mmCIF file of C-alpha atoms and ligand atoms in Angstrom:
data_model
loop_
_atom_site.group_PDB
_atom_site.id
_atom_site.type_symbol
_atom_site.label_atom_id
_atom_site.label_comp_id
_atom_site.label_asym_id
_atom_site.label_seq_id
_atom_site.Cartn_x
_atom_site.Cartn_y
_atom_site.Cartn_z
ATOM 1 C CA MET A 1 28.389 31.073 40.962
ATOM 2 C CA THR A 2 27.873 34.774 40.327
ATOM 3 C CA THR A 3 30.461 36.980 42.033
ATOM 4 C CA ALA A 4 30.265 40.687 42.826
ATOM 5 C CA THR A 5 32.107 41.519 39.595
ATOM 6 C CA GLN A 6 30.037 39.140 37.433
ATOM 7 C CA LYS A 7 26.573 40.390 36.767
ATOM 8 C CA ALA A 8 23.832 37.803 36.242
ATOM 9 C CA PRO A 9 22.477 38.132 32.703
ATOM 10 C CA ARG A 10 19.409 40.347 32.661
ATOM 11 C CA ILE A 11 16.324 38.470 31.658
ATOM 12 C CA THR A 12 13.701 40.490 29.823
ATOM 13 C CA ALA A 13 9.991 40.145 30.506
ATOM 14 C CA GLY A 14 9.524 38.543 27.086
ATOM 15 C CA GLU A 15 12.228 35.946 27.772
ATOM 16 C CA ARG A 16 10.642 35.199 31.134
ATOM 17 C CA ALA A 17 7.359 34.490 29.334
ATOM 18 C CA GLY A 18 8.942 32.330 26.613
ATOM 19 C CA ILE A 19 8.402 35.041 23.971
ATOM 20 C CA PRO A 20 11.898 36.471 23.555
ATOM 21 C CA PRO A 21 12.275 39.332 21.085
ATOM 22 C CA ARG A 22 15.381 38.354 19.087
ATOM 23 C CA ARG A 23 17.411 41.097 17.515
ATOM 24 C CA MET A 24 17.885 40.331 13.833
ATOM 25 C CA ASP A 25 19.605 42.204 11.054
ATOM 26 C CA PHE A 26 18.921 40.592 7.714
ATOM 27 C CA GLU A 27 20.684 41.820 4.630
ATOM 28 C CA PHE A 28 19.545 41.138 1.117
ATOM 29 C CA ALA A 29 22.214 41.334 -1.526
ATOM 30 C CA ASP A 30 21.473 43.056 -4.825
ATOM 31 C CA GLU A 31 21.850 39.717 -6.526
ATOM 32 C CA THR A 32 19.132 38.071 -4.401
ATOM 33 C CA THR A 33 17.364 35.548 -6.612
ATOM 34 C CA ARG A 34 14.457 37.325 -8.262
ATOM 35 C CA TYR A 35 12.035 34.415 -7.905
ATOM 36 C CA TRP A 36 13.197 33.231 -4.510
ATOM 37 C CA TYR A 37 10.137 31.051 -3.842
ATOM 38 C CA GLY A 38 9.873 28.027 -6.108
ATOM 39 C CA ASP A 39 11.402 29.845 -9.108
ATOM 40 C CA ASN A 40 7.876 31.123 -9.642
ATOM 41 C CA ALA A 41 6.808 34.766 -10.142
ATOM 42 C CA PHE A 42 3.225 34.170 -8.940
ATOM 43 C CA LEU A 43 4.309 32.597 -5.660
ATOM 44 C CA THR A 44 7.212 34.978 -5.064
ATOM 45 C CA THR A 45 4.945 37.994 -5.513
ATOM 46 C CA PHE A 46 2.342 36.367 -3.253
ATOM 47 C CA TRP A 47 4.847 36.206 -0.389
ATOM 48 C CA ALA A 48 6.149 39.668 -1.300
ATOM 49 C CA THR A 49 2.561 40.945 -0.941
ATOM 50 C CA MET A 50 2.327 39.379 2.512
ATOM 51 C CA SER A 51 5.646 40.946 3.454
ATOM 52 C CA ALA A 52 4.533 44.349 2.117
ATOM 53 C CA LEU A 53 1.577 44.278 4.520
ATOM 54 C CA PHE A 54 3.542 43.354 7.634
ATOM 55 C CA PRO A 55 5.131 46.678 8.736
ATOM 56 C CA GLU A 56 1.814 48.588 8.976
ATOM 57 C CA GLY A 57 -0.154 45.450 9.830
ATOM 58 C CA GLU A 58 1.963 44.440 12.782
ATOM 59 C CA THR A 59 2.141 48.024 14.043
ATOM 60 C CA PHE A 60 -1.665 47.963 14.149
ATOM 61 C CA PHE A 61 -1.595 44.635 16.056
ATOM 62 C CA VAL A 62 0.785 46.105 18.627
ATOM 63 C CA ASP A 63 -1.251 49.296 19.059
ATOM 64 C CA SER A 64 -4.512 47.416 19.509
ATOM 65 C CA VAL A 65 -2.961 45.361 22.323
ATOM 66 C CA LYS A 66 -1.232 48.400 23.855
ATOM 67 C CA ASN A 67 -4.665 50.065 24.163
ATOM 68 C CA TYR A 68 -5.479 47.559 26.898
ATOM 69 C CA ARG A 69 -2.073 47.049 28.478
ATOM 70 C CA HIS A 70 -3.030 49.064 31.570
ATOM 71 C CA LYS A 71 -5.951 46.720 32.255
ATOM 72 C CA ILE A 72 -3.840 43.578 32.573
ATOM 73 C CA GLN A 73 -3.244 42.496 36.161
ATOM 74 C CA ASP A 74 -1.713 39.063 35.629
ATOM 75 C CA GLN A 75 2.111 39.285 35.659
ATOM 76 C CA HIS A 76 2.610 36.403 33.232
ATOM 77 C CA LEU A 77 0.276 37.985 30.666
ATOM 78 C CA LYS A 78 2.025 41.344 31.178
ATOM 79 C CA ASP A 79 5.340 39.648 30.385
ATOM 80 C CA GLN A 80 3.820 37.941 27.355
ATOM 81 C CA VAL A 81 2.547 41.302 26.085
ATOM 82 C CA SER A 82 6.060 42.753 26.397
ATOM 83 C CA GLY A 83 7.443 39.826 24.413
ATOM 84 C CA PHE A 84 4.702 40.160 21.790
ATOM 85 C CA ILE A 85 5.353 43.891 21.324
ATOM 86 C CA GLY A 86 9.113 43.340 21.056
ATOM 87 C CA GLN A 87 8.757 40.501 18.547
ATOM 88 C CA GLU A 88 6.263 42.309 16.314
ATOM 89 C CA ALA A 89 8.345 45.502 16.311
ATOM 90 C CA MET A 90 11.337 43.493 15.095
ATOM 91 C CA HIS A 91 9.191 41.790 12.420
ATOM 92 C CA SER A 92 8.089 45.193 11.095
ATOM 93 C CA LYS A 93 11.700 46.353 10.938
ATOM 94 C CA GLU A 94 13.014 43.252 9.187
ATOM 95 C CA HIS A 95 10.157 43.139 6.677
ATOM 96 C CA GLU A 96 10.967 46.746 5.785
ATOM 97 C CA THR A 97 14.420 45.471 4.812
ATOM 98 C CA PHE A 98 12.835 42.638 2.858
ATOM 99 C CA ASN A 99 10.458 45.079 1.162
ATOM 100 C CA ALA A 100 13.397 47.273 0.140
ATOM 101 C CA MET A 101 14.782 44.225 -1.676
ATOM 102 C CA ALA A 102 11.394 43.711 -3.381
ATOM 103 C CA GLU A 103 11.450 47.396 -4.424
ATOM 104 C CA LYS A 104 14.871 46.841 -6.000
ATOM 105 C CA HIS A 105 13.199 44.099 -8.036
ATOM 106 C CA GLY A 106 10.654 46.677 -9.207
ATOM 107 C CA LEU A 107 7.798 45.584 -6.905
ATOM 108 C CA PRO A 108 5.880 48.480 -5.252
ATOM 109 C CA ALA A 109 5.913 46.920 -1.778
ATOM 110 C CA ASN A 110 6.220 50.253 0.031
ATOM 111 C CA THR A 111 3.213 51.661 -1.828
ATOM 112 C CA LEU A 112 1.098 48.711 -0.670
ATOM 113 C CA ASP A 113 2.284 49.194 2.885
ATOM 114 C CA LYS A 114 1.503 52.922 2.809
ATOM 115 C CA GLU A 115 -2.007 52.277 1.482
ATOM 116 C CA LEU A 116 -2.639 49.702 4.189
ATOM 117 C CA GLY A 117 -1.473 52.306 6.704
ATOM 118 C CA GLY A 118 -4.270 54.567 5.397
ATOM 119 C CA LEU A 119 -6.840 51.804 5.907
ATOM 120 C CA PHE A 120 -5.629 51.180 9.450
ATOM 121 C CA ARG A 121 -5.816 54.923 10.190
ATOM 122 C CA LEU A 122 -9.524 54.722 9.366
ATOM 123 C CA PHE A 123 -9.924 51.667 11.611
ATOM 124 C CA ARG A 124 -8.142 53.445 14.464
ATOM 125 C CA LYS A 125 -10.410 56.472 14.032
ATOM 126 C CA TYR A 126 -13.810 54.854 13.548
ATOM 127 C CA MET A 127 -13.635 51.337 14.959
ATOM 128 C CA PRO A 128 -14.228 50.730 18.688
ATOM 129 C CA LYS A 129 -10.999 49.708 20.424
ATOM 130 C CA LYS A 130 -12.424 46.330 21.361
ATOM 131 C CA MET A 131 -13.145 45.603 17.703
ATOM 132 C CA GLN A 132 -9.620 46.676 16.776
ATOM 133 C CA LEU A 133 -8.327 44.125 19.255
ATOM 134 C CA ALA A 134 -10.754 41.461 17.975
ATOM 135 C CA LEU A 135 -9.492 42.113 14.437
ATOM 136 C CA THR A 136 -5.947 41.633 15.686
ATOM 137 C CA VAL A 137 -6.976 38.361 17.365
ATOM 138 C CA ALA A 138 -8.449 37.200 14.045
ATOM 139 C CA LEU A 139 -5.434 38.216 11.952
ATOM 140 C CA GLU A 140 -3.042 36.734 14.487
ATOM 141 C CA HIS A 141 -4.905 33.452 14.010
ATOM 142 C CA TYR A 142 -4.088 33.692 10.302
ATOM 143 C CA THR A 143 -0.420 34.336 10.971
ATOM 144 C CA ALA A 144 -0.344 31.514 13.541
ATOM 145 C CA ILE A 145 -1.803 28.838 11.262
ATOM 146 C CA LEU A 146 0.282 29.971 8.316
ATOM 147 C CA ALA A 147 3.375 29.964 10.530
ATOM 148 C CA GLU A 148 2.575 26.455 11.740
ATOM 149 C CA GLN A 149 2.326 25.249 8.158
ATOM 150 C CA LEU A 150 5.652 26.877 7.260
ATOM 151 C CA LEU A 151 7.328 25.199 10.219
ATOM 152 C CA ARG A 152 5.610 21.835 9.900
ATOM 153 C CA GLU A 153 5.477 21.165 6.177
ATOM 154 C CA LYS A 154 8.704 20.315 4.461
ATOM 155 C CA PHE A 155 7.495 21.354 1.007
ATOM 156 C CA HIS A 156 7.814 25.028 1.982
ATOM 157 C CA ARG A 157 11.450 24.611 2.930
ATOM 158 C CA GLU A 158 12.145 23.034 -0.430
ATOM 159 C CA MET A 159 10.707 26.055 -2.231
ATOM 160 C CA PHE A 160 13.175 28.647 -0.920
ATOM 161 C CA ARG A 161 15.892 29.677 -3.364
ATOM 162 C CA ASP A 162 17.569 32.257 -1.142
ATOM 163 C CA ASP A 163 19.026 31.499 2.285
ATOM 164 C CA GLU A 164 18.464 34.969 3.729
ATOM 165 C CA ALA A 165 14.792 34.909 2.689
ATOM 166 C CA TYR A 166 14.518 31.431 4.183
ATOM 167 C CA LYS A 167 15.964 32.622 7.501
ATOM 168 C CA LEU A 168 13.664 35.642 7.650
ATOM 169 C CA TRP A 169 10.467 33.689 6.994
ATOM 170 C CA MET A 170 11.299 30.784 9.316
ATOM 171 C CA TRP A 171 12.341 33.135 12.138
ATOM 172 C CA HIS A 172 9.119 35.097 11.685
ATOM 173 C CA ALA A 173 7.089 31.874 11.610
ATOM 174 C CA LEU A 174 8.726 30.659 14.831
ATOM 175 C CA GLU A 175 7.923 33.874 16.674
ATOM 176 C CA GLU A 176 4.355 34.116 15.330
ATOM 177 C CA SER A 177 3.778 30.682 16.764
ATOM 178 C CA GLU A 178 5.486 31.568 20.054
ATOM 179 C CA HIS A 179 3.193 34.547 20.679
ATOM 180 C CA LYS A 180 -0.015 33.203 19.117
ATOM 181 C CA THR A 181 -2.005 33.273 22.372
ATOM 182 C CA VAL A 182 -1.179 36.806 23.505
ATOM 183 C CA ALA A 183 -3.739 38.986 21.683
ATOM 184 C CA TYR A 184 -6.360 36.285 22.293
ATOM 185 C CA ASP A 185 -5.714 36.184 26.030
ATOM 186 C CA VAL A 186 -5.713 39.982 26.313
ATOM 187 C CA TYR A 187 -9.059 40.001 24.476
ATOM 188 C CA ASN A 188 -10.479 37.440 26.931
ATOM 189 C CA THR A 189 -9.084 39.368 29.898
ATOM 190 C CA ILE A 190 -10.873 42.565 28.915
ATOM 191 C CA GLY A 191 -14.140 40.676 28.504
ATOM 192 C CA GLY A 192 -14.172 40.317 24.726
ATOM 193 C CA GLY A 193 -17.038 38.139 23.583
ATOM 194 C CA TYR A 194 -17.664 35.399 21.028
ATOM 195 C CA LEU A 195 -19.740 37.314 18.479
ATOM 196 C CA THR A 196 -17.292 40.209 18.131
ATOM 197 C CA ARG A 197 -14.432 37.712 17.805
ATOM 198 C CA VAL A 198 -15.985 35.656 15.011
ATOM 199 C CA GLY A 199 -17.582 38.720 13.384
ATOM 200 C CA SER A 200 -14.128 40.293 13.200
ATOM 201 C CA MET A 201 -12.776 37.123 11.645
ATOM 202 C CA ALA A 202 -15.451 37.197 8.941
ATOM 203 C CA PHE A 203 -14.824 40.918 8.363
ATOM 204 C CA GLY A 204 -11.041 40.437 8.399
ATOM 205 C CA THR A 205 -11.252 37.540 5.953
ATOM 206 C CA ILE A 206 -13.214 39.597 3.417
ATOM 207 C CA VAL A 207 -11.235 42.829 3.789
ATOM 208 C CA PHE A 208 -7.784 41.265 3.886
ATOM 209 C CA GLY A 209 -8.696 38.713 1.255
ATOM 210 C CA LEU A 210 -9.352 41.684 -1.046
ATOM 211 C CA VAL A 211 -6.260 43.568 0.143
ATOM 212 C CA VAL A 212 -4.014 40.573 -0.527
ATOM 213 C CA LEU A 213 -5.701 39.713 -3.832
ATOM 214 C CA THR A 214 -5.472 43.234 -5.293
ATOM 215 C CA GLY A 215 -1.971 43.763 -3.871
ATOM 216 C CA HIS A 216 -0.804 40.475 -5.352
ATOM 217 C CA MET A 217 -2.202 41.334 -8.785
ATOM 218 C CA ARG A 218 -0.455 44.723 -8.703
ATOM 219 C CA LEU A 219 2.884 43.192 -7.780
ATOM 220 C CA LEU A 220 2.479 40.558 -10.446
ATOM 221 C CA TYR A 221 1.660 43.278 -12.996
ATOM 222 C CA ALA A 222 4.657 45.356 -11.899
ATOM 223 C CA ASP A 223 6.803 42.263 -12.362
ATOM 224 C CA GLY A 224 5.517 41.923 -15.934
ATOM 225 C CA SER A 225 4.174 38.477 -15.079
ATOM 226 C CA LEU A 226 0.419 39.056 -14.882
ATOM 227 C CA PHE A 227 -0.219 37.353 -18.210
ATOM 228 C CA LYS A 228 2.220 34.469 -17.886
ATOM 229 C CA TRP A 229 -0.658 32.019 -17.798
ATOM 230 C CA LYS A 230 1.273 28.775 -17.416
ATOM 231 C CA GLU A 231 3.422 30.030 -14.544
ATOM 232 C CA ASN A 232 0.450 31.637 -12.825
ATOM 233 C CA TRP A 233 -1.681 28.528 -13.157
ATOM 234 C CA LYS A 234 1.098 26.552 -11.470
ATOM 235 C CA GLY A 235 1.240 29.094 -8.646
ATOM 236 C CA LEU A 236 -2.536 29.240 -8.309
ATOM 237 C CA LYS A 237 -2.679 25.453 -7.965
ATOM 238 C CA PHE A 238 0.029 25.586 -5.305
ATOM 239 C CA LEU A 239 -2.062 28.033 -3.260
ATOM 240 C CA TRP A 240 -5.609 26.863 -3.981
ATOM 241 C CA GLY A 241 -5.346 23.373 -5.494
ATOM 242 C CA TRP A 242 -6.749 20.276 -3.817
ATOM 243 C CA ARG A 243 -3.693 19.869 -1.583
ATOM 244 C CA GLY A 244 -2.768 23.555 -1.800
ATOM 245 C CA LEU A 245 -1.582 25.919 0.896
ATOM 246 C CA PHE A 246 -4.988 27.469 1.663
ATOM 247 C CA PRO A 247 -7.139 24.306 1.585
ATOM 248 C CA ARG A 248 -4.635 22.764 4.002
ATOM 249 C CA LEU A 249 -5.310 25.680 6.371
ATOM 250 C CA GLY A 250 -9.080 25.269 6.113
ATOM 251 C CA ARG A 251 -9.688 23.052 9.137
ATOM 252 C CA GLN A 252 -7.625 25.257 11.445
ATOM 253 C CA TYR A 253 -9.160 28.426 10.031
ATOM 254 C CA PHE A 254 -12.745 27.276 10.680
ATOM 255 C CA ASP A 255 -11.816 26.038 14.133
ATOM 256 C CA PHE A 256 -11.604 29.716 15.127
ATOM 257 C CA TYR A 257 -15.410 29.969 14.787
ATOM 258 C CA ARG A 258 -15.960 27.296 17.454
ATOM 259 C CA PRO A 259 -17.171 28.688 20.793
ATOM 260 C CA GLY A 260 -14.480 28.011 23.360
ATOM 261 C CA PHE A 261 -11.690 27.877 20.783
ATOM 262 C CA HIS A 262 -8.243 28.768 22.121
ATOM 263 C CA PRO A 263 -5.011 29.036 20.063
ATOM 264 C CA THR A 264 -3.347 26.383 22.266
ATOM 265 C CA ASP A 265 -5.909 23.866 20.913
ATOM 266 C CA HIS A 266 -3.472 23.606 18.003
ATOM 267 C CA ASP A 267 -0.528 22.114 19.816
ATOM 268 C CA THR A 268 2.783 23.522 18.613
ATOM 269 C CA VAL A 269 4.864 23.020 21.783
ATOM 270 C CA GLN A 270 7.062 20.236 20.391
ATOM 271 C CA LEU A 271 7.234 21.841 16.955
ATOM 272 C CA LEU A 272 8.628 25.033 18.487
ATOM 273 C CA GLU A 273 11.080 23.093 20.661
ATOM 274 C CA ASP A 274 12.369 21.334 17.548
ATOM 275 C CA TRP A 275 12.721 24.557 15.573
ATOM 276 C CA ARG A 276 14.476 26.459 18.358
ATOM 277 C CA GLU A 277 16.959 23.618 18.432
ATOM 278 C CA ILE A 278 17.405 23.600 14.652
ATOM 279 C CA MET A 279 17.938 27.345 14.599
ATOM 280 C CA LEU A 280 20.376 27.345 17.492
ATOM 281 C CA LYS A 281 22.292 24.247 16.450
ATOM 282 C CA GLU A 282 22.808 25.456 12.936
ATOM 283 C CA GLY A 283 24.502 28.729 13.701
ATOM 284 C CA GLY A 284 22.777 30.765 16.416
ATOM 285 C CA ILE A 285 19.489 32.510 15.869
ATOM 286 C CA LEU A 286 20.626 35.725 17.558
ATOM 287 C CA ALA A 287 23.147 36.272 14.819
ATOM 288 C CA GLY A 288 20.472 35.549 12.258
ATOM 289 C CA GLN A 289 22.326 32.453 11.213
ATOM 290 C CA ILE A 290 19.499 30.052 10.548
ATOM 291 C CA LYS A 291 20.662 27.566 7.989
ATOM 292 C CA ASN A 292 18.218 25.891 5.655
ATOM 293 C CA PRO A 293 18.328 22.186 6.570
ATOM 294 C CA SER A 294 16.994 21.166 3.187
ATOM 295 C CA ALA A 295 19.023 23.617 1.120
ATOM 296 C CA ASN A 296 21.493 21.163 -0.340
ATOM 297 C CA ARG A 297 21.622 23.020 -3.563
HETATM 298 FE FE1 FE2 B 1 4.902 39.197 13.175
HETATM 299 FE FE1 FE2 B 2 2.018 38.150 15.432
#
């Protein structure tokens, strides 16, 4: 029982909505394994490219939702928005730390991020706010399906060669999946329609496909690995081969174009329950102590 001297723990809006922003503080040692994903330069620089785009990217996501915050009446959605903003802000911060590690390895992650910031400044200036939100809905679908694959498919966990990198990516994946409905529901609430939603997905796929492709090539070049054909072929097959990362996402990606699609159509309730348990049991997620269950190296 709570007495006068014992204060009940304060529950934040995000926690109330099941989207708790968790304070993390990752640290990457100077001796962090250079090719921390699958001992492969192509794949490591692919994930480093993704990471490079997160700080500016997720700031844009947050801003596009904030533009409509005042229009939300439903208390539960308001709480979810608070959780979403808190989680994404923490992701930006932690990926900046990760990007600093990539910079130490000679990869121009901060340059990529800065350039993306320039692109988003143009979007903010010239794109209607509803389209900005629709673009966020589309890109959040990408992060949600990629996160689900990271959490669901064991082969990813077996590719990590650095525990801190493993913790960062799995924590981020968990939270992307936890808040995957928020931008979508805000978009629906403000009367966003089908054509703008799927049009933004097509636009986002082309633009960010090019951003990721060119960014990846630049990081690979900076690493001195652009012409390591054998290694790169291996990495390319991992991403685009018959059973590769992207083809495996295909069904879920195209599902977004279905009228009436909702992110909860891809059921991740049990998956998230399991992962929260793994992360808590193995050291406490709040301290950033997520152990790699398959890292028996
Ligand atoms: Fe995020
Ligand atoms: Fe997100």
